[in-house]
Each structure stands twice: as C-alpha cells, then as structure tokens.
PDB file of C-alpha atoms in Angstrom:
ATOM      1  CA  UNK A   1     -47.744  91.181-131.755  1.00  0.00           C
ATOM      2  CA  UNK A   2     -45.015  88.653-130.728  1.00  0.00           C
ATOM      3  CA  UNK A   3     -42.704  91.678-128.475  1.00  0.00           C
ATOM      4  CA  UNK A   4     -38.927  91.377-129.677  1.00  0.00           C
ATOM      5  CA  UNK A   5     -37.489  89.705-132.682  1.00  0.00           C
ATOM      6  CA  UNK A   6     -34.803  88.495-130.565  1.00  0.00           C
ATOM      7  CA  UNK A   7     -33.816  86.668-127.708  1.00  0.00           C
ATOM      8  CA  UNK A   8     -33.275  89.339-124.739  1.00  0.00           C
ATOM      9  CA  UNK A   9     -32.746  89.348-120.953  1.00  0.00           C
ATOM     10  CA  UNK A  10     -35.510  91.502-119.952  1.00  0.00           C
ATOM     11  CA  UNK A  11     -34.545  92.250-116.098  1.00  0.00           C
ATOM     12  CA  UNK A  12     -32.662  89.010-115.108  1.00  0.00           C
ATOM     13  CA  UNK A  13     -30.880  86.424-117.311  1.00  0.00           C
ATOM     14  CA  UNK A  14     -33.971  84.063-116.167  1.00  0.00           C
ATOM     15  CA  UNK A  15     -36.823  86.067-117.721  1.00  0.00           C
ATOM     16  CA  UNK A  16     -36.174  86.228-120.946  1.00  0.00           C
ATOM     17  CA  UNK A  17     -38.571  87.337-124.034  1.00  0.00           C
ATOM     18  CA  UNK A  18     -39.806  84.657-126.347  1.00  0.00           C
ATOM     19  CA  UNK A  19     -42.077  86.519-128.949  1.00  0.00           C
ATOM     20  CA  UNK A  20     -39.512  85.096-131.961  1.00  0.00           C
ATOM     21  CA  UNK A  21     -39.159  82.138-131.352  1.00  0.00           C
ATOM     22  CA  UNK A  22     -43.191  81.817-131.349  1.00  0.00           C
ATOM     23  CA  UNK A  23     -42.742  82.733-135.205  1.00  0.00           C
ATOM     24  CA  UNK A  24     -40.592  79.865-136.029  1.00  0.00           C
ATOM     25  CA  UNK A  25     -42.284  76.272-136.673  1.00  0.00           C
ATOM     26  CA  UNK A  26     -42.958  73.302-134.505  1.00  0.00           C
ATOM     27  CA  UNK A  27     -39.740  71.761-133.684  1.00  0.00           C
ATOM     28  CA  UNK A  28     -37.568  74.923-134.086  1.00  0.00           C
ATOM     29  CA  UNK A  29     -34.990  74.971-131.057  1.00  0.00           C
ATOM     30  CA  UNK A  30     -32.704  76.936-128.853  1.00  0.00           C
ATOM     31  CA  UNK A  31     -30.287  76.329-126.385  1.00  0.00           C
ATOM     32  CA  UNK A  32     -29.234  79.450-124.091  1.00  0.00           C
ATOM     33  CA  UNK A  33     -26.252  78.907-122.092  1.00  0.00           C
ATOM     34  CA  UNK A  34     -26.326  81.031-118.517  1.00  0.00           C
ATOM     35  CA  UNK A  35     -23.112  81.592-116.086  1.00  0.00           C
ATOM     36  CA  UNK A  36     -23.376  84.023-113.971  1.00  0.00           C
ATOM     37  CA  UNK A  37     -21.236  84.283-110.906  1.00  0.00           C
ATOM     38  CA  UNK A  38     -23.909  86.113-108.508  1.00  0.00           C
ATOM     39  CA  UNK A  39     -27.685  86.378-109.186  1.00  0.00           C
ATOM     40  CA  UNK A  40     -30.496  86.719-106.689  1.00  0.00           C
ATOM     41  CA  UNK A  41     -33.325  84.106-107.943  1.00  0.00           C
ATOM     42  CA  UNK A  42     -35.912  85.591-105.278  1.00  0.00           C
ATOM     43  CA  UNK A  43     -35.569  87.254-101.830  1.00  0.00           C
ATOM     44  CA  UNK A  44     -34.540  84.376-100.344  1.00  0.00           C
ATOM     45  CA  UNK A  45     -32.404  82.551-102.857  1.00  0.00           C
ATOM     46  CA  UNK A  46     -28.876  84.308-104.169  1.00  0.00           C
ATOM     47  CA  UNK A  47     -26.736  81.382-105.646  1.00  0.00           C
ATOM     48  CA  UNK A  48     -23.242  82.015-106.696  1.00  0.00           C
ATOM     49  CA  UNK A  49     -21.236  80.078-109.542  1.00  0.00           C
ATOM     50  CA  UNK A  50     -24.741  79.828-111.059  1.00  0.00           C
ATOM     51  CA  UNK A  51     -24.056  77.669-114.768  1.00  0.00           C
ATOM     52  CA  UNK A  52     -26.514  75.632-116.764  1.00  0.00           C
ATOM     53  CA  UNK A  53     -28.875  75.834-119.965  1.00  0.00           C
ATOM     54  CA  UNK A  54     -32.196  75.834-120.860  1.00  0.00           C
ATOM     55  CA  UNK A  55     -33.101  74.636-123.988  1.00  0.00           C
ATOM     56  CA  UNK A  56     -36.562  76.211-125.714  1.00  0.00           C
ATOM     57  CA  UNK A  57     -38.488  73.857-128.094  1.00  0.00           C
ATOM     58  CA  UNK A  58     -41.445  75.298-130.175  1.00  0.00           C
ATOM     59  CA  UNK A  59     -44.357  73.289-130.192  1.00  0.00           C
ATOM     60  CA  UNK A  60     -47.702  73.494-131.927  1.00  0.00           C
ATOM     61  CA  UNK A  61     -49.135  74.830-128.026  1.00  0.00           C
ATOM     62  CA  UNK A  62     -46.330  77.106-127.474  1.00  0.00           C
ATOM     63  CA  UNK A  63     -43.018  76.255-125.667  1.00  0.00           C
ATOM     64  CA  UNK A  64     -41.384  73.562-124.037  1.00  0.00           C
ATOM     65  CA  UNK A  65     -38.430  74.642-121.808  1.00  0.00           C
ATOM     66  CA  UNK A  66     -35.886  72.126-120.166  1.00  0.00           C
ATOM     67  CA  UNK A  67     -33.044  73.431-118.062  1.00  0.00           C
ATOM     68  CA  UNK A  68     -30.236  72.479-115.862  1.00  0.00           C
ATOM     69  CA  UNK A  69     -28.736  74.764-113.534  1.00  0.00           C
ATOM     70  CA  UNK A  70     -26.247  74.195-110.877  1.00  0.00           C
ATOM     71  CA  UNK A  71     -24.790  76.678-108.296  1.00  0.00           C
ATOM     72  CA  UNK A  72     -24.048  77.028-104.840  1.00  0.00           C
ATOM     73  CA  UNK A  73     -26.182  78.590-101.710  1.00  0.00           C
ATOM     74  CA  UNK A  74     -24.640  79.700 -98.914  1.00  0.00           C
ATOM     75  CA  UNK A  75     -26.435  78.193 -95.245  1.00  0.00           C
ATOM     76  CA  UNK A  76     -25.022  76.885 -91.955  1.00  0.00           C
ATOM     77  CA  UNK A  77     -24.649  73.624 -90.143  1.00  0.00           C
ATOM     78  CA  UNK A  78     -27.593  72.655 -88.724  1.00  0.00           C
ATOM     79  CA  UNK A  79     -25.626  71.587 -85.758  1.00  0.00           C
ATOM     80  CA  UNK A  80     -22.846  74.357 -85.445  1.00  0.00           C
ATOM     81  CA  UNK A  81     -24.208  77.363 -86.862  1.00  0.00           C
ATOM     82  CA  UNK A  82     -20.716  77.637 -89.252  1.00  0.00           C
ATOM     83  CA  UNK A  83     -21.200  79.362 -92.485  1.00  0.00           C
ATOM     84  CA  UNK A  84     -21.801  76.227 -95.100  1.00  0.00           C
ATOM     85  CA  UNK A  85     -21.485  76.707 -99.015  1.00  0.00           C
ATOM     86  CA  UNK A  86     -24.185  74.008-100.477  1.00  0.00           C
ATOM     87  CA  UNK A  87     -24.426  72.726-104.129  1.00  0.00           C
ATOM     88  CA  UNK A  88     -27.933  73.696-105.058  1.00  0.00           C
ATOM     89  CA  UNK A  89     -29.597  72.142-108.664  1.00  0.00           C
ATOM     90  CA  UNK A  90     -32.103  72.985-110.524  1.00  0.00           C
ATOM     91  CA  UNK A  91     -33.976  70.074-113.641  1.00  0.00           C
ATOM     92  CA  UNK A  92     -37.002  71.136-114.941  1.00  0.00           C
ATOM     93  CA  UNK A  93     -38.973  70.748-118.035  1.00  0.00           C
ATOM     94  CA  UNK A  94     -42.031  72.730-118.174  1.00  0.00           C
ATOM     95  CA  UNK A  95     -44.342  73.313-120.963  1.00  0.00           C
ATOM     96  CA  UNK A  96     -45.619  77.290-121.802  1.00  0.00           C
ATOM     97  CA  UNK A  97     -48.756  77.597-123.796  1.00  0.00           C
ATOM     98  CA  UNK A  98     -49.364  80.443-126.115  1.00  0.00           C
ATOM     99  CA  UNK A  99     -51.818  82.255-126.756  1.00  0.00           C
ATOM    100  CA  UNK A 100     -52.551  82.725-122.872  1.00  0.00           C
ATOM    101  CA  UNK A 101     -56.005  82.440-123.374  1.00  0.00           C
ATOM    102  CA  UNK A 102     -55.572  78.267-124.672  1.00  0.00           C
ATOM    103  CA  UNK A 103     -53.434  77.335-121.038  1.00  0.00           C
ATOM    104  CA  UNK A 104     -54.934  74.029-119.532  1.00  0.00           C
ATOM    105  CA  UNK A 105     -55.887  75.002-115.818  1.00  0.00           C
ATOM    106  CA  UNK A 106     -52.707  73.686-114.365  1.00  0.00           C
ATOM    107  CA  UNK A 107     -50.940  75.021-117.043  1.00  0.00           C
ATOM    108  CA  UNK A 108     -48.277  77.861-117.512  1.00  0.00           C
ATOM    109  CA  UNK A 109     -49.022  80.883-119.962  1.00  0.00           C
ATOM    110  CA  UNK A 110     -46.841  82.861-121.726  1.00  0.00           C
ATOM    111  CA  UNK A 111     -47.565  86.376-121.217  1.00  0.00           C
ATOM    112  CA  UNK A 112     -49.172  88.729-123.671  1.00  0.00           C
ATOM    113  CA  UNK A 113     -45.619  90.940-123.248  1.00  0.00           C
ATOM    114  CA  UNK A 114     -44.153  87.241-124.054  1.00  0.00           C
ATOM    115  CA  UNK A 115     -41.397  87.516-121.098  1.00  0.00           C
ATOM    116  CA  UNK A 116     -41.118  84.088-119.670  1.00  0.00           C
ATOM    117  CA  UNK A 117     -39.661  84.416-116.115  1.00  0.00           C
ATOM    118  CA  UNK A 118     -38.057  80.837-115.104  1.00  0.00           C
ATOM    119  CA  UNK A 119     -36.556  82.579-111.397  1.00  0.00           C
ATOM    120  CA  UNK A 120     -40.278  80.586-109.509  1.00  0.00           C
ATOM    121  CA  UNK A 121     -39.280  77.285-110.881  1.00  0.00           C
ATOM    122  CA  UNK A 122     -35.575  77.389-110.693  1.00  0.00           C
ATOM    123  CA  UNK A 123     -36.493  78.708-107.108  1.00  0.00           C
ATOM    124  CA  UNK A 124     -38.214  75.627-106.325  1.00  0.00           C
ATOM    125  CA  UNK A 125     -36.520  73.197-107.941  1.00  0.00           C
ATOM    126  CA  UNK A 126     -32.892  74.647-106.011  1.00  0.00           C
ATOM    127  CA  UNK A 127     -34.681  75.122-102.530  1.00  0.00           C
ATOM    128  CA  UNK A 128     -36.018  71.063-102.862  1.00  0.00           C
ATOM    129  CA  UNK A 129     -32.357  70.445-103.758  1.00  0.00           C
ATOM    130  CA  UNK A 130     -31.295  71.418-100.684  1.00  0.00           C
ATOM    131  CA  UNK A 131     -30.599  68.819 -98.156  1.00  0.00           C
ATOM    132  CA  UNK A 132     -32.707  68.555 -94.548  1.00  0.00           C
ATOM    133  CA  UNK A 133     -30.059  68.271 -92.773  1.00  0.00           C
ATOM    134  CA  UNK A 134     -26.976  70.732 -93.232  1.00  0.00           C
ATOM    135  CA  UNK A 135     -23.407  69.534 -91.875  1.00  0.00           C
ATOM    136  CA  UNK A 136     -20.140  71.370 -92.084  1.00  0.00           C
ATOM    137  CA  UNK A 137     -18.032  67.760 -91.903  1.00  0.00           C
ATOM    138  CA  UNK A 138     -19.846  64.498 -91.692  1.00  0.00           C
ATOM    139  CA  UNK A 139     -18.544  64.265 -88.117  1.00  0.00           C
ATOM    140  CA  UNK A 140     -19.511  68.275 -86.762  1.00  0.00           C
ATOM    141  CA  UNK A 141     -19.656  67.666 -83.267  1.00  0.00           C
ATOM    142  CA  UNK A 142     -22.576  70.818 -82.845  1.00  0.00           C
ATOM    143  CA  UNK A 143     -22.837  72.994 -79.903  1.00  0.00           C
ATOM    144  CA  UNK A 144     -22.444  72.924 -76.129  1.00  0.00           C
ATOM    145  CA  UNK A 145     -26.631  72.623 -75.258  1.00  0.00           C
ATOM    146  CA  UNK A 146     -25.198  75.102 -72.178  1.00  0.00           C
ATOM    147  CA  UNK A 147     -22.999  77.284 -72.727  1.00  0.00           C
ATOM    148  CA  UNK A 148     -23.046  77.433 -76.745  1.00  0.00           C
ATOM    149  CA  UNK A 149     -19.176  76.410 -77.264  1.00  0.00           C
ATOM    150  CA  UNK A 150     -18.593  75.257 -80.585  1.00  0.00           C
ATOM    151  CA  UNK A 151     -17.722  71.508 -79.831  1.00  0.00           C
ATOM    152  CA  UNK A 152     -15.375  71.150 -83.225  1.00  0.00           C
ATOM    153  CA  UNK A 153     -13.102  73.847 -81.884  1.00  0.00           C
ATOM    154  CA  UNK A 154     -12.535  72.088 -78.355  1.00  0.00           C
ATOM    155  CA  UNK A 155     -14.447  70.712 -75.327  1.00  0.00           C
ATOM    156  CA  UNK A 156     -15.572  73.235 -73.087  1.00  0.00           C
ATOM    157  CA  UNK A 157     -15.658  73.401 -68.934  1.00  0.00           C
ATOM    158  CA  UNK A 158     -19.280  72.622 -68.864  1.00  0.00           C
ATOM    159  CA  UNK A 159     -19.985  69.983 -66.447  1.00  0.00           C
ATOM    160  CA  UNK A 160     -22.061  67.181 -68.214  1.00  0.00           C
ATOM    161  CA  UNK A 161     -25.053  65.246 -66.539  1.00  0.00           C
ATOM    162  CA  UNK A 162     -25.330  62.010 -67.306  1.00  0.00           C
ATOM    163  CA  UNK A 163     -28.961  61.245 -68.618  1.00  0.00           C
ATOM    164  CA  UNK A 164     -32.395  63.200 -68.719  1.00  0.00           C
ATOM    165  CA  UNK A 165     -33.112  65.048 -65.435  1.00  0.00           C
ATOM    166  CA  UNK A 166     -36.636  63.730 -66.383  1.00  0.00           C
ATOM    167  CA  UNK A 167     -35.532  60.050 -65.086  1.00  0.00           C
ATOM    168  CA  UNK A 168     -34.068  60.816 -62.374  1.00  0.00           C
ATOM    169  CA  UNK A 169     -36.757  59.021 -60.092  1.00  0.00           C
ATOM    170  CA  UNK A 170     -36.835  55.660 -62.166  1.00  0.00           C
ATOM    171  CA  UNK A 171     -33.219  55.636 -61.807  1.00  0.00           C
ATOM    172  CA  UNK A 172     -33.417  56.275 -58.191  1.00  0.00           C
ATOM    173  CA  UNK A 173     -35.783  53.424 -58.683  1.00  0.00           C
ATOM    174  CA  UNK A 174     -33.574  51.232 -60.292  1.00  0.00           C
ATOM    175  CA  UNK A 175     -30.720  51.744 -57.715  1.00  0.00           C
ATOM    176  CA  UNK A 176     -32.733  51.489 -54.862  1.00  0.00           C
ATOM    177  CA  UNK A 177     -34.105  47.918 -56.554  1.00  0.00           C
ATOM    178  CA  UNK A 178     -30.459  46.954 -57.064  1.00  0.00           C
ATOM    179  CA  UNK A 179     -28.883  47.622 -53.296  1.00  0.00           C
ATOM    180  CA  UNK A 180     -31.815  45.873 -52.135  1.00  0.00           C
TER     181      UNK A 180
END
C-alpha cells in the first residue's frame, strides 16, 4: 500500500520514494543529504558540484519538504559569448498531500507509486536563480558589433563611426546651425 519500506532513489537522487515515511506519525522527520558532482535536473538544466538537503516532515496531510541545493550551471557572457560557470540555488519548501485524492487544487500529490520527484521545482527554483544578465568579469568589454572580435582579447582594425547613422541629418543640422 505505501511502495518501499525505505528511503530509495528511484531513477535520480531527486525522486525519491516516500511510502515509509507516510507510516510514521505527525512530526516524524528526515534529513537526506545529496552531493552529486554531475546530474541532469531536466533537458535543459545539468548542474555540476550539485550539494544540499532536503529535509521531509510528516504531517497529518502528508509531507512537507524543504531543501537547499546549490551547484553550478555552465552559460556564457551575455556580452562575449565566453563559456561562464554560474552559481545556481535552489530554496524551496513545498507541501505533498497524501492520499492524492485529498490535494487542494493548487496543491501537490504524492503519487499512488509514492515517488516524489523534486527535479520540476529544483528546476525552477535554479533557472530563477540565474542572473539576467551574464558577465565573464564585471568589466567584459563584449564584441566588435562588425566584425565579431572579442574586445577583452584586444581592439580590432574596425573603423568606428562616431554616433547613429540614423542622426546623421540632425547633426548635419546642427553643424550647418553652428557655421552659420
């Protein structure tokens, strides 16, 4: 009825089966500890160095989960394009109901095969953690708009206009104003 007696990984160290700790009391606790050095947390989320807990609380509606995870994403500059390495985080506290069947409508259920799968809100929590705005330095210097030089590693032999092209007649304007 409850799946497992104990605590397993069922295909990722964030899905993990619950059933026995749905036989304990109100109150009973449990803190599981995660490092791993390389998991994929969705398609478009693989976070190295990934450390943390989350902490499972039974409560008379089912379970209450808190976590912190921290790990690192790898990106680029948003100005250079160079290969970035960004510290991602991950704070929740979410609240499981059990049986399924009892889940407010915003609520999450726990499963009939009681595997809990945390990857959608670690996922979400890490991808918010992410900044904007991705520099290498504070001072990256970005691209040549031309020829596509990285402007960190050296000027290039682009010749630079001054101003937008798009002015060009109210600056006429203004010279003509000021010879006269």
């Amino acid at each position: 009825m409850f799946g497992k007696t104990a605590l397993s990984k069922v295909h990722s160290p964030l899905q993990l089966n619950v059933g026995f700790l749905l036989k304990e009391n109100p109150g009973y606790s449990r803190n599981l500890p995660l490092d791993e050095p390389n998991l994929a947390i969705a398609e478009d989320l693989n976070v190295q160095g990934l450390t943390g807990s989350i902490t499972l609380t039974r409560t008379p509606q089912g379970l209450y989960a808190q976590g912190q995870l921290n790990g690192r994403v790898a990106t680029e500059c948003d100005l250079c394009l160079t290969p970035v390495e960004q510290k991602v985080t991950s704070r929740f506290a979410e609240m499981y109901y059990y049986p399924p069947d009892e889940t407010p409508e915003d609520g999450l259920p726990i499963p009939d095969d009681m595997n809990v799968d945390f990857a959608p809100v670690v996922r979400e929590d890490m991808l918010l953690s992410v900044p904007l705005r991705v520099k290498c330095r504070p001072d990256c210097k970005g691209l040549c708009p031309n020829c596509g030089k990285n402007w960190n590693e050296g000027p290039c032999n682009c010749q630079t206009e001054e101003g937008d092209s798009r002015f060009s007649v109210l600056k006429k304007l203004l010279d003509d104003s000021s010879a006269n």
